[in-house]
Coordinates of C-alpha atoms and ligand atoms in Angstrom, one line a residue:
Chain A
X153 CA 208.7 86.8 18.8
X154 CA 208.0 84.6 21.8
X155 CA 206.9 87.7 23.8
X156 CA 204.5 88.5 20.9
X157 CA 202.8 85.2 21.2
X158 CA 202.5 85.5 25.0
X159 CA 201.3 89.0 24.8
X160 CA 198.6 88.2 22.2
X161 CA 197.4 85.1 24.1
X162 CA 197.2 86.9 27.4
X163 CA 195.1 89.6 25.7
X164 CA 192.9 87.1 23.9
X165 CA 192.3 85.1 27.1
X166 CA 191.3 88.2 29.1
X167 CA 189.0 89.4 26.4
X168 CA 187.3 86.0 26.1
X169 CA 187.2 85.2 29.8
X170 CA 186.4 88.6 31.3
X171 CA 185.5 91.4 28.9
X172 CA 183.1 89.5 26.7
X173 CA 181.1 88.1 29.6
X174 CA 177.6 89.6 29.5
X175 CA 177.6 91.0 33.1
X176 CA 180.8 93.0 32.3
X177 CA 179.5 94.2 29.0
X178 CA 176.4 95.5 30.6
X179 CA 178.4 97.7 32.9
X180 CA 179.5 99.8 29.9
X181 CA 176.0 100.1 28.5
X182 CA 173.6 100.3 31.4
X183 CA 175.5 102.8 33.5
X184 CA 176.0 105.5 30.9
X185 CA 172.5 104.8 29.5
X186 CA 170.7 105.3 32.8
X187 CA 172.8 108.4 33.5
X188 CA 171.8 109.8 30.1
X189 CA 168.1 109.1 30.8
X190 CA 168.4 110.7 34.2
X191 CA 169.9 113.8 32.7
X192 CA 167.3 114.0 30.0
X193 CA 164.4 113.6 32.4
X194 CA 165.9 116.3 34.7
X195 CA 166.3 118.8 32.0
X196 CA 164.5 117.7 28.9
X197 CA 165.6 120.5 26.6
X198 CA 169.3 119.8 27.2
X199 CA 171.5 119.2 24.2
X200 CA 172.8 115.6 24.2
X201 CA 176.1 116.9 22.8
X202 CA 176.7 118.8 26.0
X203 CA 176.3 115.6 28.0
X204 CA 178.4 113.5 25.6
X205 CA 181.9 114.2 26.9
X206 CA 180.9 113.4 30.5
X207 CA 179.2 110.2 29.5
X208 CA 182.1 109.0 27.5
X209 CA 184.6 109.8 30.2
X210 CA 182.4 108.0 32.7
X211 CA 182.0 104.9 30.6
X212 CA 185.7 104.6 30.1
X213 CA 186.4 105.2 33.7
X214 CA 183.9 102.7 34.9
X215 CA 184.9 100.1 32.3
X216 CA 188.6 100.2 33.1
X217 CA 189.6 101.0 36.7
X218 CA 187.6 98.3 38.4
X219 CA 187.9 95.8 35.5
X220 CA 191.7 95.6 35.7
X221 CA 192.0 95.7 39.4
X222 CA 189.2 93.1 39.9
X223 CA 190.5 90.7 37.3
X224 CA 194.0 90.9 38.5
X225 CA 193.0 90.5 42.2
X226 CA 190.8 87.6 41.1
X227 CA 193.6 85.9 39.4
X228 CA 195.9 86.5 42.2
X229 CA 193.6 85.0 44.8
X230 CA 193.2 81.9 42.6
X231 CA 197.0 82.0 42.1
X232 CA 196.8 81.6 38.4
X233 CA 198.5 85.0 38.3
X234 CA 201.7 83.3 39.4
X235 CA 201.8 81.7 35.9
X236 CA 202.2 85.1 34.4
X237 CA 204.9 86.1 36.8
X238 CA 206.7 82.8 36.2
X239 CA 206.4 82.9 32.4
X240 CA 209.7 83.7 30.6
X241 CA 208.4 87.1 29.4
X242 CA 209.4 90.4 30.8
X243 CA 207.3 92.1 33.4
X244 CA 206.7 94.9 30.9
X245 CA 205.2 92.7 28.3
X246 CA 203.0 90.9 30.9
X247 CA 201.7 94.2 32.4
X248 CA 201.1 95.7 28.9
X249 CA 199.2 92.7 27.8
X250 CA 197.0 92.9 30.9
X251 CA 196.4 96.6 30.3
X252 CA 195.7 96.2 26.6
X253 CA 192.6 94.2 27.2
X254 CA 191.2 96.8 29.6
X255 CA 192.1 99.7 27.3
X256 CA 190.2 98.0 24.4
X257 CA 187.3 97.4 26.7
X258 CA 187.3 100.9 28.0
X259 CA 187.4 102.3 24.4
X260 CA 184.6 100.1 23.4
X261 CA 182.5 101.4 26.3
X262 CA 183.3 105.0 25.3
X263 CA 181.6 104.5 21.9
X264 CA 178.4 103.2 23.4
X265 CA 177.2 106.7 24.3
X266 CA 178.3 107.9 20.9
X267 CA 176.2 105.3 19.2
X268 CA 173.2 106.1 21.3
X269 CA 173.7 109.8 20.7
X270 CA 173.9 109.3 17.0
X271 CA 170.3 108.2 17.0
X272 CA 169.0 111.5 18.3
X273 CA 171.4 114.1 17.3
X274 CA 173.7 115.1 14.5
X275 CA 177.4 114.2 15.2
X276 CA 178.8 116.0 12.2
X277 CA 180.5 118.6 14.4
X278 CA 182.3 116.1 16.5
X279 CA 186.0 115.8 15.8
X280 CA 186.8 112.1 15.9
X281 CA 190.4 112.8 15.2
X282 CA 190.6 114.1 18.8
X283 CA 188.0 111.8 20.3
X284 CA 190.0 108.7 19.5
X285 CA 193.3 109.8 21.1
X286 CA 191.3 111.3 24.0
X287 CA 189.4 108.1 24.7
X288 CA 192.6 106.1 24.3
X289 CA 194.5 108.1 26.8
X290 CA 191.7 108.2 29.3
X291 CA 191.5 104.4 29.0
X292 CA 195.2 104.0 29.4
X293 CA 195.5 106.2 32.4
X294 CA 192.5 104.7 34.1
X295 CA 193.7 101.2 33.4
X296 CA 197.0 102.1 35.0
X297 CA 195.1 103.5 38.0
X298 CA 193.3 100.2 38.1
X299 CA 196.7 98.5 38.1
X300 CA 197.9 100.6 41.0
X301 CA 194.8 99.6 42.9
X302 CA 195.4 95.9 42.1
X303 CA 198.8 96.1 43.5
X304 CA 197.5 97.5 46.8
X305 CA 194.5 95.2 47.1
X306 CA 194.6 91.7 48.3
X307 CA 191.0 90.7 47.8
X308 CA 188.4 91.4 45.1
X309 CA 186.1 93.4 47.3
X310 CA 189.0 95.6 48.4
X311 CA 189.8 96.2 44.8
X312 CA 186.2 97.2 44.2
X313 CA 186.1 99.5 47.2
X314 CA 189.4 101.2 46.3
X315 CA 188.3 101.8 42.7
X316 CA 185.1 103.5 43.8
X317 CA 187.2 105.5 46.3
X318 CA 189.1 106.9 43.3
X319 CA 186.4 107.1 40.7
X320 CA 183.7 109.1 42.3
X321 CA 185.8 112.0 43.5
X322 CA 187.6 112.0 40.2
X323 CA 184.3 112.4 38.3
X324 CA 183.3 115.4 40.3
X325 CA 186.7 117.0 40.3
X326 CA 187.6 116.6 36.6
X327 CA 185.5 119.5 35.4
X328 CA 183.0 117.6 33.4
X329 CA 180.0 118.2 35.6
X330 CA 181.2 121.1 37.7
X331 CA 183.5 123.5 35.8
X332 CA 186.9 123.6 37.6
X333 CA 186.6 127.3 38.0
X334 CA 183.4 126.8 40.1
X335 CA 185.2 124.4 42.5
X336 CA 186.3 125.7 45.9
X337 CA 189.8 127.0 45.7
X338 CA 191.3 124.3 47.8
X339 CA 190.0 121.5 45.5
X340 CA 191.3 123.0 42.3
X341 CA 194.9 121.9 42.7
X342 CA 193.6 118.3 43.1
X343 CA 191.8 118.6 39.8
X344 CA 195.0 119.4 38.0
X345 CA 196.5 116.2 39.4
X346 CA 193.8 114.0 37.9
X347 CA 194.5 112.5 34.5
X348 CA 190.7 112.6 33.9
X349 CA 190.7 116.4 33.9
X350 CA 192.9 116.4 30.8
X351 CA 191.0 113.7 29.1
X352 CA 187.7 115.5 29.8
X353 CA 189.1 118.7 28.4
X354 CA 190.1 116.9 25.2
X355 CA 186.7 115.4 24.9
X356 CA 185.1 118.8 25.3
X357 CA 187.3 120.2 22.6
X358 CA 186.3 117.4 20.3
X359 CA 182.5 117.6 20.9
X360 CA 181.6 121.2 22.0
X361 CA 184.8 123.2 21.6
X362 CA 184.5 124.3 25.2
X363 CA 188.0 123.3 26.2
X364 CA 190.5 125.3 28.3
X365 CA 193.8 123.6 27.2
X366 CA 195.0 122.7 23.8
X367 CA 194.3 119.0 23.0
X368 CA 197.9 118.4 22.1
X369 CA 199.0 119.7 25.5
X370 CA 196.4 117.6 27.3
X371 CA 197.6 114.6 25.3
X372 CA 201.1 115.2 26.3
X373 CA 200.2 115.6 30.0
X374 CA 198.2 112.4 29.8
X375 CA 201.1 110.6 28.3
X376 CA 203.3 111.8 31.1
X377 CA 200.8 110.7 33.7
X378 CA 200.6 107.2 32.0
X379 CA 204.3 106.7 31.8
X380 CA 204.7 107.7 35.4
X381 CA 201.9 105.5 36.6
X382 CA 203.3 102.6 34.6
X383 CA 206.7 102.9 36.1
X384 CA 205.3 103.2 39.6
X385 CA 203.1 100.2 39.1
X386 CA 206.0 98.1 37.7
X387 CA 208.2 99.1 40.6
X388 CA 205.4 98.2 43.0
X389 CA 204.7 94.8 41.3
X390 CA 208.4 94.0 41.5
X391 CA 208.4 94.9 45.2
X392 CA 205.1 93.4 46.3
X393 CA 204.4 90.5 44.1
X394 CA 207.9 88.9 43.9
X395 CA 208.3 88.5 47.7
Chain B
X34 CA 221.8 70.7 37.0
X35 CA 220.6 72.6 40.1
X36 CA 222.9 74.0 42.6
X37 CA 221.8 75.8 45.7
X38 CA 224.3 77.5 48.0
X39 CA 223.6 79.1 51.4
X40 CA 220.1 80.0 50.4
X41 CA 218.3 82.0 53.1
X42 CA 214.9 83.6 53.5
X43 CA 213.7 85.7 56.3
X44 CA 210.3 87.2 56.8
X45 CA 210.8 90.0 59.2
X46 CA 212.8 88.5 62.0
X47 CA 211.5 85.0 61.3
X48 CA 213.9 82.7 59.4
X49 CA 211.9 80.4 57.1
X50 CA 214.9 79.0 55.2
X51 CA 218.2 79.0 57.0
X52 CA 221.3 78.9 54.8
X53 CA 220.7 75.6 53.0
X54 CA 222.9 74.1 50.3
X55 CA 222.4 71.1 48.0
X56 CA 222.9 69.9 44.5
X57 CA 220.7 68.0 42.2
X58 CA 222.2 66.0 39.3
X59 CA 220.8 65.9 35.8
X60 CA 218.1 63.3 35.4
X61 CA 217.7 62.8 39.1
X62 CA 214.6 62.9 41.3
X63 CA 215.4 64.9 44.4
X64 CA 212.9 65.2 47.2
X65 CA 212.5 67.6 50.1
X66 CA 210.8 65.7 52.9
X67 CA 209.6 67.8 55.8
X68 CA 206.6 68.7 58.0
X69 CA 204.3 71.7 57.5
X70 CA 206.1 75.0 57.9
X71 CA 209.5 73.4 57.4
X72 CA 210.3 75.8 54.6
X73 CA 209.8 73.6 51.5
X74 CA 207.6 76.1 49.6
X75 CA 209.7 79.0 50.6
X76 CA 212.7 77.2 49.1
X77 CA 211.0 76.3 45.9
X78 CA 209.7 79.8 45.5
X79 CA 213.2 81.2 45.7
X80 CA 214.5 78.6 43.2
X81 CA 211.9 79.4 40.6
X82 CA 212.2 83.2 41.0
X83 CA 208.9 83.8 42.6
X84 CA 210.5 85.2 45.7
X85 CA 213.8 86.9 46.4
X86 CA 216.3 85.1 48.5
X87 CA 217.5 87.1 51.5
X88 CA 220.9 85.7 50.6
X89 CA 222.5 82.8 48.8
X90 CA 222.6 81.5 45.3
X91 CA 220.6 79.3 42.9
X92 CA 222.2 78.1 39.7
X93 CA 220.1 76.1 37.2
X94 CA 221.9 74.6 34.2
X95 CA 224.6 77.2 34.6
X96 CA 222.1 80.1 34.8
X97 CA 222.0 82.3 37.9
X98 CA 218.3 82.5 38.8
X99 CA 218.7 85.8 40.6
X100 CA 220.5 87.5 37.7
X101 CA 218.8 85.8 34.7
X102 CA 215.4 84.9 36.1
X103 CA 213.5 84.8 32.8
X104 CA 216.2 82.8 31.0
X105 CA 216.1 80.3 33.9
X106 CA 212.4 80.2 33.9
X107 CA 212.2 79.2 30.3
X108 CA 213.7 75.8 31.1
X109 CA 211.7 75.2 34.2
X110 CA 208.3 73.5 34.6
X111 CA 206.5 74.5 37.8
X112 CA 203.7 72.9 39.7
X113 CA 202.6 75.0 42.6
X114 CA 201.3 73.5 45.8
X115 CA 197.8 74.4 44.7
X116 CA 196.3 73.5 41.3
X117 CA 196.2 77.0 39.9
X118 CA 194.9 76.8 36.4
X119 CA 192.1 79.0 35.0
X120 CA 188.6 77.8 36.1
X121 CA 186.8 79.3 33.2
X122 CA 188.8 77.5 30.5
X123 CA 188.7 73.9 29.6
X124 CA 191.6 71.5 29.9
X125 CA 192.7 71.9 26.3
X126 CA 192.5 75.7 26.4
X127 CA 194.4 75.8 29.7
X128 CA 197.2 73.8 28.2
X129 CA 197.4 75.8 25.1
X130 CA 197.4 79.1 27.0
X131 CA 200.3 77.9 29.2
X132 CA 202.2 76.9 26.0
X133 CA 201.6 80.3 24.6
X134 CA 203.2 81.9 27.7
X135 CA 206.3 80.0 26.7
X136 CA 206.1 81.3 23.2
X137 CA 205.1 78.1 21.4
X138 CA 203.4 78.5 18.0
X139 CA 199.8 77.6 17.6
X140 CA 200.2 74.3 15.8
X141 CA 203.0 73.1 18.1
X142 CA 201.0 73.9 21.3
X143 CA 197.8 72.3 20.1
X144 CA 199.6 69.1 19.2
X145 CA 201.5 69.0 22.5
X146 CA 198.3 69.7 24.5
X147 CA 196.5 66.8 22.7
X148 CA 199.4 64.5 23.5
X149 CA 199.5 65.5 27.1
X150 CA 195.8 65.1 27.6
X151 CA 196.1 61.6 26.2
X152 CA 199.1 60.7 28.2
X153 CA 197.5 61.9 31.4
X154 CA 194.2 60.2 30.5
X155 CA 192.3 63.4 30.5
X156 CA 191.2 63.3 26.9
X157 CA 187.5 63.5 27.6
X158 CA 188.0 66.0 30.4
X159 CA 189.9 68.2 28.0
X160 CA 186.6 69.7 26.8
X161 CA 185.3 70.4 30.3
X162 CA 186.0 73.6 32.2
X163 CA 188.7 73.3 34.8
X164 CA 186.4 74.2 37.6
X165 CA 184.4 71.0 36.9
X166 CA 187.4 68.8 37.5
X167 CA 187.9 66.6 40.6
X168 CA 190.9 67.3 42.8
X169 CA 192.9 64.5 41.2
X170 CA 192.1 65.6 37.7
X171 CA 193.1 69.2 38.6
X172 CA 196.4 68.0 39.9
X173 CA 197.1 66.0 36.8
X174 CA 196.2 68.8 34.5
X175 CA 198.4 71.2 36.5
X176 CA 201.3 68.8 36.1
X177 CA 200.6 68.5 32.4
X178 CA 200.6 72.3 32.1
X179 CA 204.0 72.4 33.6
X180 CA 205.3 70.0 31.0
X181 CA 203.8 71.7 28.0
X182 CA 207.1 73.4 27.0
X183 CA 209.2 70.2 27.7
X184 CA 211.2 71.7 30.6
X185 CA 214.6 70.4 31.5
X186 CA 213.8 70.6 35.2
X187 CA 210.5 70.2 36.9
X188 CA 209.6 71.6 40.3
X189 CA 206.7 70.0 42.1
X190 CA 205.4 71.3 45.4
X191 CA 203.6 68.5 47.1
X192 CA 202.4 66.8 43.9
X193 CA 200.1 64.3 45.6
X194 CA 198.8 66.1 48.7
X195 CA 195.1 65.7 49.1
X196 CA 194.8 63.2 46.2
X197 CA 193.5 59.7 46.5
X198 CA 195.7 56.6 46.4
X199 CA 195.1 55.7 42.8
X200 CA 195.7 59.2 41.4
X201 CA 198.8 59.6 43.5
X202 CA 200.1 56.3 42.1
X203 CA 199.5 57.6 38.5
X204 CA 201.2 60.8 39.3
X205 CA 204.2 59.0 40.8
X206 CA 204.4 56.8 37.7
X207 CA 204.4 59.9 35.5
X208 CA 207.2 61.5 37.5
X209 CA 209.2 58.3 37.1
X210 CA 208.6 58.2 33.4
X211 CA 209.8 61.8 33.1
X212 CA 213.0 60.9 34.8
X213 CA 213.4 58.1 32.2
X214 CA 213.2 60.8 29.5
X215 CA 216.0 62.7 31.2
X216 CA 214.0 65.4 33.0
X217 CA 215.5 66.5 36.3
X218 CA 212.8 66.6 39.1
X219 CA 212.8 68.5 42.3
X220 CA 209.8 67.7 44.6
X221 CA 208.6 68.4 48.1
X222 CA 206.4 66.1 50.1
X223 CA 205.5 65.2 53.6
X224 CA 204.8 61.6 52.8
X225 CA 207.6 59.4 53.8
X226 CA 206.5 56.6 51.6
X227 CA 206.4 58.9 48.6
X228 CA 209.9 60.1 49.1
X229 CA 211.1 56.6 49.6
X230 CA 209.4 55.2 46.6
X231 CA 210.3 57.7 43.9
X232 CA 213.2 59.9 45.0
X233 CA 216.8 59.0 44.1
X234 CA 218.0 61.3 46.8
X235 CA 216.1 62.8 49.7
X236 CA 216.8 65.8 52.0
X237 CA 215.1 66.0 55.4
X238 CA 214.1 69.5 56.0
X239 CA 212.9 70.8 59.3
X240 CA 212.7 74.4 60.7
X241 CA 214.3 75.8 57.6
X242 CA 217.4 73.5 57.7
X243 CA 218.5 70.4 55.9
X244 CA 219.1 67.9 58.6
X245 CA 220.3 65.1 56.5
X246 CA 220.4 64.2 52.8
X247 CA 221.4 61.2 50.6
X248 CA 219.9 58.1 49.0
X249 CA 217.5 56.1 51.1
X250 CA 220.2 53.6 51.9
X251 CA 222.7 56.3 52.9
X252 CA 220.2 57.8 55.2
X253 CA 219.5 54.5 56.8
X254 CA 223.1 53.7 57.2
X255 CA 223.7 57.1 58.9
X256 CA 221.6 56.1 61.9
X257 CA 222.1 52.3 62.1
X258 CA 225.5 51.0 62.7
X259 CA 225.9 47.3 62.0
X260 CA 223.3 44.8 61.2
X261 CA 220.7 42.9 63.1
X262 CA 218.7 39.8 62.3
X263 CA 215.6 38.5 63.9
X264 CA 215.2 34.8 64.3
X265 CA 211.8 33.1 64.9
X266 CA 212.4 29.7 66.4
X267 CA 210.5 26.8 67.8
X268 CA 211.6 27.4 71.3
X269 CA 214.4 29.2 73.1
X270 CA 216.3 28.9 76.4
X271 CA 217.8 31.8 78.3
X272 CA 221.2 30.1 78.8
X273 CA 221.7 29.9 75.0
X274 CA 222.3 33.6 74.8
X275 CA 225.7 33.5 76.3
X276 CA 226.6 30.5 74.3
X277 CA 225.6 32.2 71.1
X278 CA 227.5 35.3 71.9
X279 CA 230.7 33.4 72.7
X280 CA 230.3 31.3 69.5
X281 CA 229.7 34.2 67.3
X282 CA 232.3 36.8 68.2
X283 CA 231.2 40.4 68.2
X284 CA 227.5 39.6 68.3
X285 CA 225.0 40.7 70.8
X286 CA 221.9 38.5 71.4
X287 CA 218.7 39.7 73.0
X288 CA 215.6 37.8 73.5
X289 CA 212.4 39.4 72.4
X290 CA 209.9 36.8 73.3
X291 CA 209.6 33.1 73.9
X292 CA 210.5 32.2 70.4
X293 CA 212.1 35.4 69.0
X294 CA 215.6 36.5 69.4
X295 CA 217.6 39.3 67.8
X296 CA 221.2 39.1 66.9
X297 CA 223.2 42.3 66.4
X298 CA 226.7 42.6 65.0
X299 CA 229.0 45.2 63.4
X300 CA 229.8 42.7 60.6
X301 CA 227.2 41.1 58.4
X302 CA 225.9 38.0 59.9
X303 CA 226.1 34.8 58.0
X304 CA 222.9 32.8 58.5
X305 CA 223.9 29.2 58.0
X306 CA 226.3 28.8 60.9
X307 CA 223.8 30.3 63.3
X308 CA 221.0 28.1 62.1
X309 CA 223.2 25.0 62.2
X310 CA 224.2 25.9 65.8
X311 CA 220.6 26.2 66.8
X312 CA 219.6 23.0 64.9
X313 CA 222.3 21.1 66.8
X314 CA 220.6 22.3 70.0
X315 CA 217.3 20.9 68.7
X316 CA 215.8 24.3 67.9
X317 CA 214.1 24.8 64.5
X318 CA 214.4 28.2 62.8
X319 CA 211.3 29.2 61.0
X320 CA 212.2 32.7 60.0
X321 CA 215.3 34.9 59.8
X322 CA 214.9 38.5 58.7
X323 CA 217.3 41.3 58.5
X324 CA 216.0 44.3 60.4
X325 CA 216.5 47.7 58.8
X326 CA 215.4 50.9 60.2
X327 CA 212.5 52.3 58.2
X328 CA 212.9 55.7 56.6
X329 CA 210.4 56.8 59.2
X330 CA 212.7 55.7 62.1
X331 CA 215.6 57.5 60.4
X332 CA 213.6 60.7 60.0
X333 CA 212.6 60.7 63.7
X334 CA 216.1 60.0 64.8
X335 CA 217.7 62.7 62.7
X336 CA 215.1 65.4 63.0
X337 CA 213.9 64.7 66.5
X338 CA 210.4 65.3 65.1
X339 CA 207.7 62.7 65.7
X340 CA 206.9 61.0 62.5
X341 CA 203.2 61.5 63.3
X342 CA 203.7 65.1 62.2
X343 CA 204.1 63.7 58.7
X344 CA 201.8 60.7 58.6
X345 CA 198.9 62.4 60.4
X346 CA 198.6 64.7 57.4
X347 CA 198.3 61.7 55.1
X348 CA 195.3 60.4 56.9
X349 CA 193.7 63.8 56.9
X350 CA 194.3 64.0 53.2
X351 CA 196.3 67.1 53.5
X352 CA 195.3 70.6 53.1
X353 CA 193.2 72.1 50.4
Ligands
LIG632 N1 205.0 85.4 53.1 C1 205.3 85.0 54.3 N2 205.4 85.8 55.4 C2 205.7 85.4 56.6 N3 206.0 84.1 56.9 C3 205.9 83.2 55.9 C4 205.6 83.6 54.6 N4 205.6 82.5 53.8 C5 205.9 81.5 54.7 N5 206.1 81.9 55.9 C6 206.5 81.1 57.1 O1 207.7 80.4 56.7 C7 207.6 79.1 57.2 C8 207.9 78.1 56.1 O2 206.8 78.1 55.3 P1 206.7 77.2 54.0 O3 205.4 77.5 53.3 O4 207.9 77.3 53.2 O5 206.6 75.8 54.6 P2 206.3 74.4 53.9 O6 207.4 73.5 54.2 O7 206.1 74.6 52.4 O8 205.0 73.9 54.6 P3 203.7 73.2 54.1 O9 204.0 71.7 54.2 O10 202.7 73.6 55.1 O11 203.5 73.6 52.7 C9 206.3 78.9 57.9 O12 206.5 79.0 59.3 C10 205.5 80.1 57.4 O13 204.6 80.5 58.4
LIG633 MG1 204.4 74.2 51.2

């Protein structure tokens, strides 16, 4: 009961203080929007639906990884984060509350491209029953990667640099823009170690049906990734933040 | 209420806290007095569960902090050495958020937040964002935040460092009031006067070790044996020294200046006979004062550290 109150208030505070701030909201809108425009200008005839999975994955990725790592590093440098570590709630509840805000923010970002797409194309063929879990799992796994980054970074700029270090290679290796089968052989194993690869595959199955794995399998793999990342992060937090 | 046994903290091969032990009774204000780098914050952090002891034990109200950290934390109020609330939120929101971390219901936490803002005279500031506060206001709100869940024991790491005289006075008054309400207080400071003024018991800490501890009087007695009294007189003659010493057995008389002499003795010195003796010799006594070592003298004597290490900080206004 007490944990529930703490969880809910940490989430509410983060949403109000960070995620609803205009500069942060714009990230989720401007970046995917400009990308879409760029793609459309480059190849005008292209079907927006073909672009949609990549756009959504990108929006989630950009909305989550850096948000969580930057906000946590920010709170740690101002030392208000100590309050969360000292609160009589379990580390699990605290970490989950921090992640929950980012996940919601990431999911919101994912729907921005969908809304834009709905103006210019018919979304009848899109399977939202798969989109929702796909977006959710991409958000969860990227938020957890953000958490891993937060644990290794000591300053906000470090957190930002680290997240870009992970994000850009991930985007190009996940099969959204270059099919994995076209990647050089030595890069392919890396692709299969990236959660985004499975999230992207789920999105493709929902939007264009051009997936390689069954969405259920991808979901399972993403779940496995997430639980592993969570356990690693929790272990690292225990080790690094409680000195 | 608080019992610390053989607590030790090493960072690499550097020992920040070296096997310290002490106890704090319920309803007592206990202070750690020591210079920068003495190990005060390292000790507090281990007691509150923010850092892991290398070895040793901390028991708070029967709860082993290392084993049941969260349970122990639920009865602690914690004021870190920096005012670490959320800049973006106003005073009221900050207090309510802290209350929520301790699982307080909405109506309860809002009522308590209002009370505390009033009590700390921050009522108007309650609507302003924390980042717009002055240092003193930030400190007060940080203390209020630590009290929001009515903790049984309050830890304050340098509550008044970098704060002006008036705010410091208010903060000390609040700490004393808390004690009246039965809260146990553990605080650290590097102001001798602060320790002397509000602590029931003090421990001198230097280089990670407790050099001495006790009430102010106990600490003073530990360095000064016997008593000494300074007499200010109308005049004084050298030859009276011996006469005084033979008349008052066990006493040692030294002349400080033309009209000041100091009489030392193992026993307490009764004033009237001495004054009568001098009066009979035609000497008027204008002043007689018992000389006690100041806490500062005691500190210097026991720790071997120049007291300027402590007082210099006060003039500078402390660190950020
Ligand atoms: N994380 C750390 N890693 C290495 N050394 C540390 C760490 N934290 C503290 N120390 C060292 O331990 C010693 C004690 O530090 P501590 O912060 O406990 O002192 P303090 O008494 O609180 O001093 P101050 O009055 O400056 O706050 C210092 O020499 C400090 O450099
Ligand atoms: Mg300190």
